[in-house]
XYZ file of C-alpha atoms in Angstrom:
688
model
C 109.679 91.247 201.157
C 109.774 90.104 204.754
C 113.363 88.858 204.799
C 115.401 92.043 204.254
C 112.956 94.331 206.091
C 112.917 91.933 209.051
C 116.725 91.932 209.077
C 116.667 95.736 209.195
C 114.288 95.626 212.163
C 116.415 93.061 214.006
C 119.637 95.051 213.514
C 118.034 98.270 214.778
C 116.454 96.586 217.788
C 119.780 95.006 218.805
C 121.569 98.337 218.408
C 119.058 100.219 220.539
C 119.016 97.414 223.101
C 122.810 97.510 223.344
C 122.804 101.203 224.211
C 119.984 100.851 226.720
C 121.842 98.229 228.786
C 122.231 99.140 232.452
C 125.994 98.537 232.201
C 126.489 100.664 229.109
C 127.889 103.559 231.144
C 130.947 101.467 232.006
C 131.373 100.032 228.495
C 130.702 103.090 226.327
C 133.773 105.250 226.933
C 134.370 106.750 223.467
C 131.937 109.020 221.556
C 129.034 108.055 223.817
C 126.754 110.938 222.806
C 127.439 110.437 219.106
C 126.644 106.724 219.513
C 123.309 107.570 221.110
C 122.577 110.095 218.357
C 123.244 107.391 215.760
C 121.027 104.905 217.605
C 118.238 107.502 217.739
C 118.508 107.989 213.970
C 118.354 104.208 213.492
C 115.317 103.989 215.750
C 113.593 106.521 213.490
C 114.412 104.245 210.560
C 112.483 101.489 212.332
C 109.291 103.565 212.160
C 109.905 104.402 208.481
C 110.414 100.721 207.625
C 107.159 99.822 209.381
C 105.238 102.454 207.395
C 106.997 101.406 204.182
C 105.935 97.792 204.771
C 102.296 98.832 205.174
C 102.259 100.940 201.990
C 104.123 98.239 200.067
C 101.623 95.603 201.152
C 98.725 97.787 199.995
C 100.431 98.440 196.641
C 100.988 94.727 196.080
C 97.398 93.888 197.010
C 96.098 96.531 194.596
C 98.665 95.525 191.945
C 100.014 99.060 191.715
C 103.235 99.378 189.722
C 106.284 100.370 191.788
C 109.997 100.694 191.118
C 112.510 98.134 192.470
C 113.075 98.754 196.179
C 115.112 95.743 197.373
C 118.571 97.136 196.360
C 118.043 100.256 198.499
C 116.821 98.109 201.401
C 119.891 95.851 201.189
C 122.214 98.879 201.228
C 120.295 100.421 204.127
C 120.753 97.209 206.098
C 124.491 97.286 205.331
C 124.714 100.845 206.674
C 122.909 99.860 209.856
C 125.389 96.999 210.317
C 128.200 99.570 209.893
C 126.547 101.683 212.587
C 126.271 98.633 214.833
C 129.991 97.853 214.377
C 130.922 101.473 215.131
C 128.906 101.455 218.354
C 130.421 98.092 219.347
C 133.892 99.557 218.821
C 133.068 102.528 221.058
C 131.832 100.150 223.781
C 135.465 99.448 224.603
C 135.533 99.616 228.414
C 139.096 99.728 229.737
C 140.491 99.643 226.182
C 139.289 103.201 225.547
C 142.773 104.733 225.229
C 143.807 102.284 222.507
C 140.589 102.944 220.598
C 140.988 106.726 220.955
C 144.507 106.541 219.514
C 143.552 104.071 216.793
C 140.421 105.811 215.476
C 141.042 109.507 216.146
C 138.228 112.026 215.743
C 135.096 110.141 214.683
C 132.817 113.110 214.029
C 132.889 112.833 210.220
C 132.417 109.060 210.419
C 129.258 109.523 212.479
C 128.131 112.360 210.208
C 128.534 110.227 207.092
C 126.480 107.409 208.611
C 123.746 109.797 209.749
C 123.450 111.262 206.256
C 123.686 107.938 204.403
C 120.980 106.327 206.537
C 118.553 109.172 205.830
C 119.483 109.248 202.133
C 118.831 105.521 201.737
C 115.494 105.967 203.511
C 114.600 108.554 200.842
C 115.641 106.244 197.995
C 113.686 103.364 199.541
C 110.487 105.365 200.013
C 110.744 107.022 196.580
C 110.383 103.602 194.937
C 106.696 103.718 195.873
C 106.206 107.023 194.011
C 106.323 106.965 190.202
C 106.302 110.747 189.658
C 109.514 112.072 188.106
C 110.178 114.479 190.980
C 109.978 111.761 193.644
C 113.770 111.517 193.711
C 115.725 114.594 192.624
C 119.321 115.747 192.661
C 118.927 118.299 195.436
C 118.484 115.400 197.891
C 122.009 114.202 197.061
C 124.372 116.980 198.186
C 125.801 114.942 201.082
C 124.976 117.596 203.682
C 123.161 116.854 206.915
C 119.996 118.773 207.674
C 120.500 121.796 209.902
C 118.943 119.970 212.865
C 121.068 116.825 212.457
C 124.223 118.870 211.942
C 123.500 120.880 215.095
C 122.916 117.701 217.112
C 126.124 116.133 215.784
C 128.162 119.249 216.528
C 126.837 119.413 220.099
C 127.389 115.680 220.685
C 130.924 115.693 219.246
C 131.956 118.675 221.379
C 130.713 116.967 224.535
C 132.446 113.712 223.556
C 135.680 115.613 222.900
C 135.469 117.229 226.336
C 134.682 113.884 227.987
C 137.795 112.346 226.439
C 139.884 115.299 227.611
C 138.544 114.768 231.134
C 139.513 111.087 230.998
C 143.023 111.943 229.823
C 143.500 114.570 232.544
C 143.042 112.042 235.306
C 146.015 110.542 237.111
C 148.032 108.009 235.112
C 145.547 105.902 233.136
C 147.629 103.874 230.705
C 149.918 101.537 232.641
C 149.214 98.660 230.280
C 150.140 100.594 227.107
C 152.724 103.163 228.165
C 155.874 101.088 228.353
C 155.814 99.360 224.947
C 154.686 102.325 222.890
C 156.380 105.489 224.074
C 159.732 107.129 224.174
C 159.974 107.648 227.915
C 156.598 109.384 228.109
C 152.974 108.653 228.831
C 150.742 107.967 225.827
C 147.736 109.484 227.549
C 149.679 112.689 228.205
C 150.855 112.820 224.592
C 147.342 112.303 223.284
C 146.069 114.961 225.689
C 148.663 117.443 224.442
C 147.765 116.648 220.831
C 144.041 117.172 221.458
C 144.608 120.408 223.374
C 146.727 121.691 220.496
C 143.980 120.772 218.007
C 141.461 122.621 220.153
C 143.333 125.930 220.140
C 145.243 125.918 216.860
C 144.218 126.088 213.230
C 146.792 124.329 211.061
C 148.009 126.361 208.097
C 148.348 123.554 205.571
C 150.912 125.194 203.354
C 153.434 125.547 206.138
C 155.613 122.623 207.171
C 155.035 121.736 210.807
C 158.073 121.658 213.082
C 159.470 118.209 213.731
C 157.978 116.714 216.931
C 154.912 118.973 216.570
C 152.337 118.279 219.319
C 149.708 118.034 216.581
C 151.194 114.603 215.865
C 151.613 111.627 218.188
C 155.324 110.716 218.414
C 156.568 107.281 219.499
C 159.803 105.269 219.633
C 160.494 103.442 216.354
C 162.326 100.659 218.196
C 159.033 99.571 219.715
C 157.495 99.011 216.262
C 158.546 95.531 215.084
C 159.261 94.915 211.408
C 156.663 92.688 209.826
C 155.816 91.572 206.316
C 156.996 93.877 203.518
C 154.029 95.630 201.895
C 155.772 97.795 199.305
C 158.655 100.115 198.534
C 159.399 103.173 196.434
C 162.379 105.338 195.634
C 162.182 107.154 198.967
C 160.406 104.870 201.475
C 159.621 101.279 202.460
C 156.318 100.075 203.903
C 156.011 97.101 206.250
C 153.369 95.650 208.489
C 153.899 96.353 212.191
C 152.153 95.817 215.521
C 151.549 98.530 218.103
C 149.288 98.464 221.162
C 148.226 94.985 220.101
C 146.866 96.245 216.759
C 148.212 95.854 213.219
C 149.304 98.894 211.209
C 151.379 99.847 208.168
C 154.787 101.327 209.026
C 156.328 103.614 206.404
C 160.053 104.266 206.892
C 161.695 106.997 204.812
C 165.182 106.496 203.434
C 168.033 108.403 205.046
C 169.247 111.671 203.546
C 168.328 115.330 203.717
C 165.980 115.150 200.710
C 163.991 112.366 202.312
C 163.744 114.288 205.578
C 162.088 117.101 203.626
C 159.696 114.606 202.001
C 158.924 113.142 205.418
C 158.098 116.579 206.838
C 155.891 117.347 203.841
C 153.907 114.151 204.191
C 153.313 114.452 207.937
C 152.401 118.125 207.455
C 149.731 117.210 204.937
C 148.319 114.311 206.947
C 148.361 115.931 210.411
C 144.843 116.443 211.674
C 143.100 114.871 208.662
C 140.180 112.715 209.789
C 137.783 111.535 207.105
C 136.364 108.057 206.440
C 137.768 108.130 202.881
C 141.228 109.572 203.604
C 144.043 107.369 204.916
C 144.744 108.287 208.520
C 148.155 108.706 210.138
C 148.144 107.188 213.643
C 151.569 108.249 214.912
C 155.090 109.238 213.793
C 158.673 108.533 214.788
C 161.844 110.560 214.254
C 164.779 108.974 216.067
C 167.057 106.403 214.457
C 164.459 106.268 211.666
C 161.992 108.687 210.123
C 158.532 107.348 209.485
C 154.810 107.228 210.034
C 152.361 104.580 211.211
C 149.134 104.377 209.202
C 145.949 102.362 208.994
C 146.569 98.896 207.570
C 144.557 98.389 204.392
C 143.916 95.314 202.236
C 145.355 96.365 198.868
C 145.612 99.293 196.508
C 142.892 99.742 193.910
C 145.513 99.153 191.217
C 146.468 95.788 192.757
C 142.824 94.746 193.110
C 142.174 95.578 189.449
C 145.364 93.776 188.476
C 144.173 90.697 190.401
C 140.929 90.879 188.441
C 142.837 91.071 185.156
C 144.824 87.996 186.220
C 141.560 86.184 187.109
C 142.411 85.832 190.796
C 138.998 87.239 191.694
C 135.646 86.440 190.064
C 137.245 84.849 186.973
C 133.896 84.533 185.230
C 132.941 88.200 185.629
C 133.158 90.622 182.699
C 133.879 93.642 184.913
C 135.486 93.915 188.365
C 132.410 95.542 189.913
C 128.722 95.771 189.173
C 127.713 99.223 187.919
C 126.226 100.171 191.308
C 129.338 98.978 193.155
C 131.541 100.943 190.751
C 129.568 104.162 191.273
C 129.679 103.656 195.051
C 133.467 103.249 194.899
C 133.799 106.395 192.767
C 131.609 108.288 195.225
C 133.773 107.265 198.189
C 136.915 108.461 196.422
C 135.260 111.693 195.303
C 134.216 112.358 198.910
C 137.807 111.843 200.061
C 139.203 114.284 197.491
C 136.405 116.765 198.190
C 137.466 116.726 201.845
C 141.099 117.406 200.879
C 140.039 120.283 198.644
C 137.927 121.707 201.478
C 141.180 121.857 203.475
C 142.826 123.748 200.574
C 144.898 120.688 199.662
C 145.361 119.390 196.124
C 146.526 115.777 195.856
C 148.138 116.203 192.399
C 148.629 112.470 191.823
C 145.172 110.888 191.748
C 145.502 107.362 190.351
C 144.483 103.804 191.220
C 147.848 103.113 192.861
C 147.216 105.894 195.380
C 143.856 104.516 196.496
C 143.803 101.897 199.256
C 140.925 99.506 199.919
C 139.718 97.637 202.979
C 136.809 95.230 203.261
C 133.774 96.995 204.729
C 132.856 93.832 206.629
C 135.853 92.432 208.563
C 134.395 88.925 208.110
C 134.668 89.187 204.308
C 137.201 86.690 202.968
C 140.024 87.949 200.784
C 139.333 85.336 198.096
C 135.589 85.908 197.774
C 134.297 87.382 194.498
C 132.648 90.757 194.902
C 131.338 91.585 191.430
C 127.824 90.328 192.185
C 125.182 92.467 193.869
C 124.904 96.187 194.486
C 126.681 96.838 197.774
C 130.354 97.748 197.386
C 132.401 95.438 199.652
C 135.212 97.970 200.065
C 135.949 101.082 202.051
C 138.162 103.237 199.819
C 140.704 105.761 201.095
C 142.818 108.313 199.246
C 146.495 107.917 200.191
C 150.095 108.952 199.449
C 149.815 112.723 199.745
C 153.574 113.176 200.126
C 154.183 111.543 196.753
C 152.737 114.595 195.036
C 155.594 116.828 196.101
C 158.528 115.099 194.400
C 159.616 113.414 191.201
C 159.393 109.642 191.615
C 161.048 107.769 188.757
C 159.912 104.408 190.087
C 156.219 105.128 189.609
C 154.416 102.342 187.750
C 153.962 102.893 184.022
C 155.435 106.307 183.858
C 157.161 109.248 185.285
C 155.891 111.443 188.062
C 156.411 115.087 187.287
C 156.959 117.924 189.677
C 153.590 118.795 191.270
C 151.558 117.373 188.383
C 151.098 113.583 188.664
C 151.753 110.345 186.795
C 151.541 110.267 183.031
C 148.477 108.073 182.214
C 146.417 110.097 184.707
C 147.989 113.461 183.840
C 145.923 116.338 182.473
C 146.995 117.768 179.089
C 147.795 121.206 180.530
C 150.511 119.547 182.667
C 151.748 117.092 180.013
C 154.330 119.245 178.246
C 156.525 119.535 181.350
C 156.968 115.777 181.654
C 160.533 114.433 181.568
C 161.967 117.840 182.441
C 162.999 119.569 185.621
C 161.325 122.766 184.499
C 158.661 123.758 187.041
C 155.179 123.974 185.623
C 153.979 127.606 185.684
C 151.066 127.881 188.097
C 149.296 130.114 185.595
C 148.978 127.158 183.211
C 146.843 124.955 185.442
C 144.840 124.776 188.625
C 146.046 121.892 190.849
C 142.530 120.936 191.944
C 141.454 120.649 188.301
C 144.355 118.216 187.785
C 142.776 116.060 190.502
C 139.448 116.117 188.639
C 141.117 114.935 185.425
C 142.969 112.085 187.168
C 139.734 111.099 188.888
C 137.976 110.821 185.521
C 140.695 108.508 184.178
C 140.499 106.403 187.350
C 136.716 106.072 186.991
C 137.271 104.458 183.592
C 139.669 101.964 185.236
C 137.061 101.063 187.855
C 134.378 100.503 185.224
C 136.436 98.507 182.733
C 139.039 96.818 184.936
C 141.666 97.759 182.340
C 144.660 100.066 182.640
C 143.977 103.546 181.238
C 145.988 103.031 178.046
C 147.552 99.972 176.457
C 150.138 102.333 174.963
C 150.950 105.665 176.568
C 149.651 108.488 174.348
C 151.729 111.439 173.259
C 151.166 114.964 174.482
C 149.738 115.883 171.076
C 147.275 112.971 171.201
C 146.027 113.841 174.691
C 145.749 117.512 173.785
C 143.759 116.515 170.688
C 141.301 114.613 172.870
C 142.551 111.018 173.092
C 141.118 109.377 176.207
C 140.546 105.803 177.421
C 137.478 104.125 175.920
C 134.532 103.981 178.285
C 132.618 100.677 178.387
C 129.464 100.669 176.289
C 127.273 99.358 179.119
C 127.468 102.408 181.377
C 124.538 104.875 181.567
C 124.764 108.000 179.414
C 124.508 110.206 182.484
C 127.588 108.603 184.063
C 129.529 108.727 180.788
C 128.761 112.443 180.475
C 130.077 113.122 183.980
C 133.341 111.235 183.409
C 133.923 112.933 180.067
C 133.380 116.294 181.716
C 135.958 115.360 184.387
C 138.646 114.638 181.775
C 137.672 117.546 179.540
C 140.609 119.169 177.748
C 139.628 122.589 179.077
C 140.206 122.732 182.871
C 137.443 125.327 183.246
C 134.924 122.800 181.980
C 135.777 120.256 184.678
C 133.345 120.254 187.615
C 134.407 120.739 191.221
C 134.268 117.717 193.527
C 131.215 119.035 195.364
C 129.344 118.793 192.064
C 130.898 115.411 191.237
C 129.815 113.943 194.585
C 126.254 115.212 194.193
C 125.958 113.823 190.668
C 127.483 110.435 191.563
C 125.161 110.074 194.543
C 122.187 110.943 192.322
C 123.297 108.373 189.732
C 123.680 105.785 192.486
C 120.141 106.524 193.659
C 118.798 106.128 190.121
C 120.609 102.792 189.819
C 119.173 101.566 193.123
C 115.689 102.607 191.959
C 116.173 101.040 188.527
C 115.207 104.348 186.887
C 116.620 103.686 183.413
C 114.894 106.655 181.791
C 116.536 109.167 184.128
C 119.921 107.460 183.666
C 119.695 108.149 179.936
C 119.292 111.882 180.508
C 122.419 113.984 180.151
C 123.231 115.873 183.353
C 123.576 119.420 182.063
C 123.648 120.826 185.576
C 127.035 119.168 186.166
C 128.638 121.602 183.764
C 126.330 124.429 184.705
C 126.987 124.132 188.432
C 130.589 125.219 188.039
C 129.767 127.851 185.407
C 126.734 129.512 187.013
C 124.406 128.525 184.160
C 120.829 128.249 185.322
C 117.648 126.449 184.353
C 117.352 128.354 181.040
C 119.641 125.762 179.391
C 117.581 123.149 177.515
C 118.509 119.702 176.191
C 117.574 119.049 172.545
C 117.844 115.476 171.284
C 119.791 113.322 170.884
C 119.011 111.971 167.412
C 120.675 109.137 165.510
C 121.901 105.633 166.275
C 123.397 103.927 169.306
C 126.857 103.103 167.976
C 130.198 104.601 168.955
C 131.152 106.042 172.334
C 129.303 108.861 174.095
C 130.742 112.385 174.138
C 129.677 115.412 176.144
C 131.138 118.858 175.444
C 129.311 120.586 178.281
C 127.783 124.061 178.215
C 129.916 126.933 176.920
C 129.769 130.685 176.444
C 129.650 130.555 172.652
C 130.661 128.683 169.489
C 133.291 130.380 167.299
C 133.546 127.893 164.418
C 132.246 124.516 163.218
C 134.208 122.360 160.763
C 132.357 119.475 159.082
C 133.721 116.478 157.153
C 130.893 114.832 155.196
C 129.987 112.476 152.356
C 127.081 112.736 149.921
C 124.707 110.063 148.584
C 124.924 107.122 148.241
C 127.498 107.108 151.099
C 125.840 109.961 152.979
C 127.136 110.626 156.504
C 128.809 113.203 158.718
C 132.197 111.609 159.311
C 133.795 114.217 161.590
C 132.957 117.476 163.365
C 135.418 119.910 164.959
C 133.961 122.693 167.091
C 135.789 125.742 168.416
C 134.228 126.779 171.712
C 134.767 129.800 173.916
C 134.551 129.790 177.727
C 135.437 132.875 179.746
C 137.184 134.457 176.729
C 139.350 131.351 176.157
C 139.047 129.240 172.985
C 139.491 125.477 172.686
C 138.768 122.845 170.010
C 136.865 119.570 170.403
C 136.810 116.914 167.655
C 134.328 114.047 167.264
C 134.506 111.269 164.669
C 137.612 110.043 162.878
C 136.627 110.910 159.329
C 136.463 108.698 156.242
C 138.799 108.955 153.281
C 137.093 110.888 150.516
C 135.103 113.117 152.854
C 134.410 116.675 151.762
C 135.247 119.548 154.111
C 133.478 122.762 155.061
C 134.196 125.313 157.767
C 131.697 127.753 159.241
C 133.243 130.707 161.082
C 130.949 132.540 163.473
C 131.564 136.284 163.762
C 130.953 136.612 167.520
C 129.449 138.603 169.180
C 127.470 139.969 166.220
C 126.714 136.471 164.920
C 125.762 133.341 166.841
C 124.269 129.906 166.137
C 120.500 129.875 166.677
C 119.663 126.458 165.181
C 121.344 123.290 163.929
C 119.228 120.979 161.813
C 119.888 117.836 159.841
C 118.838 114.256 159.233
C 119.688 110.777 160.446
C 119.168 107.308 159.038
C 120.912 104.211 157.723
C 124.289 104.982 156.142
C 126.179 102.915 153.599
C 129.494 104.499 154.598
C 130.225 101.973 157.364
C 128.907 98.551 158.351
C 129.173 96.375 161.446
C 129.008 92.785 160.252
C 125.710 92.414 158.441
C 123.968 94.995 160.615
C 122.872 98.376 159.305
C 124.341 101.454 160.986
C 122.177 104.463 161.810
C 124.113 107.738 161.870
C 123.852 111.452 161.204
C 123.449 111.932 157.435
C 123.476 115.733 157.128
C 123.880 118.953 159.096
C 123.009 122.594 158.457
C 123.960 125.536 160.689
C 121.741 128.594 160.923
C 122.914 131.783 162.617
C 121.029 134.984 163.333
C 122.469 136.336 160.047
C 122.474 133.460 157.532
C 122.322 129.710 156.923
C 125.293 127.422 156.129
C 124.770 124.085 154.404
C 123.275 121.569 154.354
C 126.386 119.393 154.400
C 126.014 115.674 153.691
C 123.357 113.678 151.855
C 119.615 113.774 151.448
C 116.883 111.605 152.896
C 116.476 110.190 156.373
C 114.521 111.552 159.331
C 114.749 115.289 159.895
C 115.628 116.904 163.246
C 116.210 120.413 164.575
C 117.647 121.910 167.749
C 114.776 124.380 167.738
C 115.085 128.107 168.033
C 117.592 129.303 170.624
C 121.312 129.947 170.906
C 123.289 126.677 170.707
C 125.751 126.525 173.626
C 126.959 122.908 173.593
C 126.912 119.545 171.820
C 126.694 115.925 172.983
C 126.151 112.565 171.302
C 128.022 109.427 170.201
C 130.828 108.914 167.698
C 133.539 106.567 166.479
C 134.485 106.464 162.797
C 131.548 108.777 162.059
C 128.997 110.836 164.014
C 126.474 108.240 165.173
C 124.285 110.493 167.291
C 124.015 114.190 168.113
C 122.144 116.472 170.508
C 122.427 120.097 171.590
C 122.219 122.426 174.569
C 120.367 125.635 173.797
C 119.395 128.844 175.534
C 115.861 130.062 174.877
C 115.569 133.350 172.925
C 114.173 135.230 175.934
C 117.265 134.218 177.972
C 119.784 135.337 175.328
């Protein structure tokens, strides 16, 4: 116990001591008030850790059962080390101008650390409380408390004004002006950029004029060409050095089309400052057109490809532990949520457009990272300009106009692939395309495999073909991912909901709360559909084979088709359900069916008729076997509406189950060749 808690204490004490130094006024030139706010938050953590140690010691002495707490403590220590590194960076003395240009507006970075420290404190302390409501989803929305948000806003405004005052002094950048500017002063250019940000709200859908003061413009001749990092059909990326720091330099090919692409990309990226969004540092438009960006380690696709080629952790089954994977997903979801909050849709979410950097600069590039809970990477969403054009060089497919790359492409955008026909905006919502691509990418992160070994057809994707999720992941996480790649865009959650759910799942993983991880998160679907607490979960019943499915919560069920076999091969081999959401119908199919199955269809005469109960049985089936092991599956189903009863369909025997009385508004479970497991969402009679 003492080791990790003592390390937390030592880190906090050093951080507070650093900021209390008598010379700190000369060293701390950037974000001084935000640094002190962060140190104050950390100092509060010190008191919480002391109290936690006392309660933990009493619990151990009395042999009281508690949940695992060490994973949360290790992550909390990692966050405090991040805070320490951020404060050290701001203690830059005479290098303040370089740091200001390099890091930009740090408000959201400080805000994220403030929230994450408090959230990890909550997870840590909740391990001492066994009640089910000790750790709940409402603690996971990612929003600072009103008091902390007010303090951060006040501190960031004062820090912004302090930097403006520094820049307004007489010439302050002799050592950096000459090599980095085009006959102008860098401090003056940064001042003009910040003043423009202060008075102007950028309209994201308008292309900014070339040489806009909202961007920092430099001379491309002063950016040396370094190692090639990558190239596409419209740009090349190389490593470069500027102001003594390493960056990635992206040079766009010559031609009028590429000038338009260049303007689009700088328009999108201008003014974006988020810890999980790739930041543009400066631009150039002279003999070359290009941008200078943060230098990252590798793309997520390349990291996963290295894992597949056994260059990293060759003995590991998956590229990341489950907690690391969820943390990585959460970072990416936060980045996309930020873009959506700025009314920007990425439109090409995929592993190749995610860049990674080691969270700890001392981390070696050949070290395995699949052990432990803490994710070793900072993930950033990148390549916004790629979403505006057709890029025939995209890996494993074709990028379509405004809709993405094929393996990550939502079915509503699929039919316009390989054509120059613009996709009608009425057919899809761009932000829902991002949710679908995110779901596919989550499967990549969990399995380490590419989404599909063979690219599926439009008909297959429309019919519900998706990558196979690994069997080891918690049901709650599987349900979220399946909701993200749902065939009906209206069923896909918004990224605010995704972030909250992922953070809650991460907390459950850190606490080792396996029971809660098995619960299906019905509020993920409900949050985007305004369905309240009246929705109940019934089941699931059956075996543990197959892959999980989650249809979400809908307005009503219009028809249920059942393929079944009777004794002695009793089973439900396939179910197709026609749902309705907001007066739109869509079909969902589970199970692949077995030759010789009988077929029955139940049509529901909505709104006069509706399903009030589904009952059936489950047990060992002789229809399929796995080696010598018996397979437990759903043996029969019967559908009862408010007017009549249909069925039963299937065989007899087994253990009986029932959804109970109440309108059935959704189905979940597990399936492969047959229906292995089934459960239902219902609305109580008084809520109907």
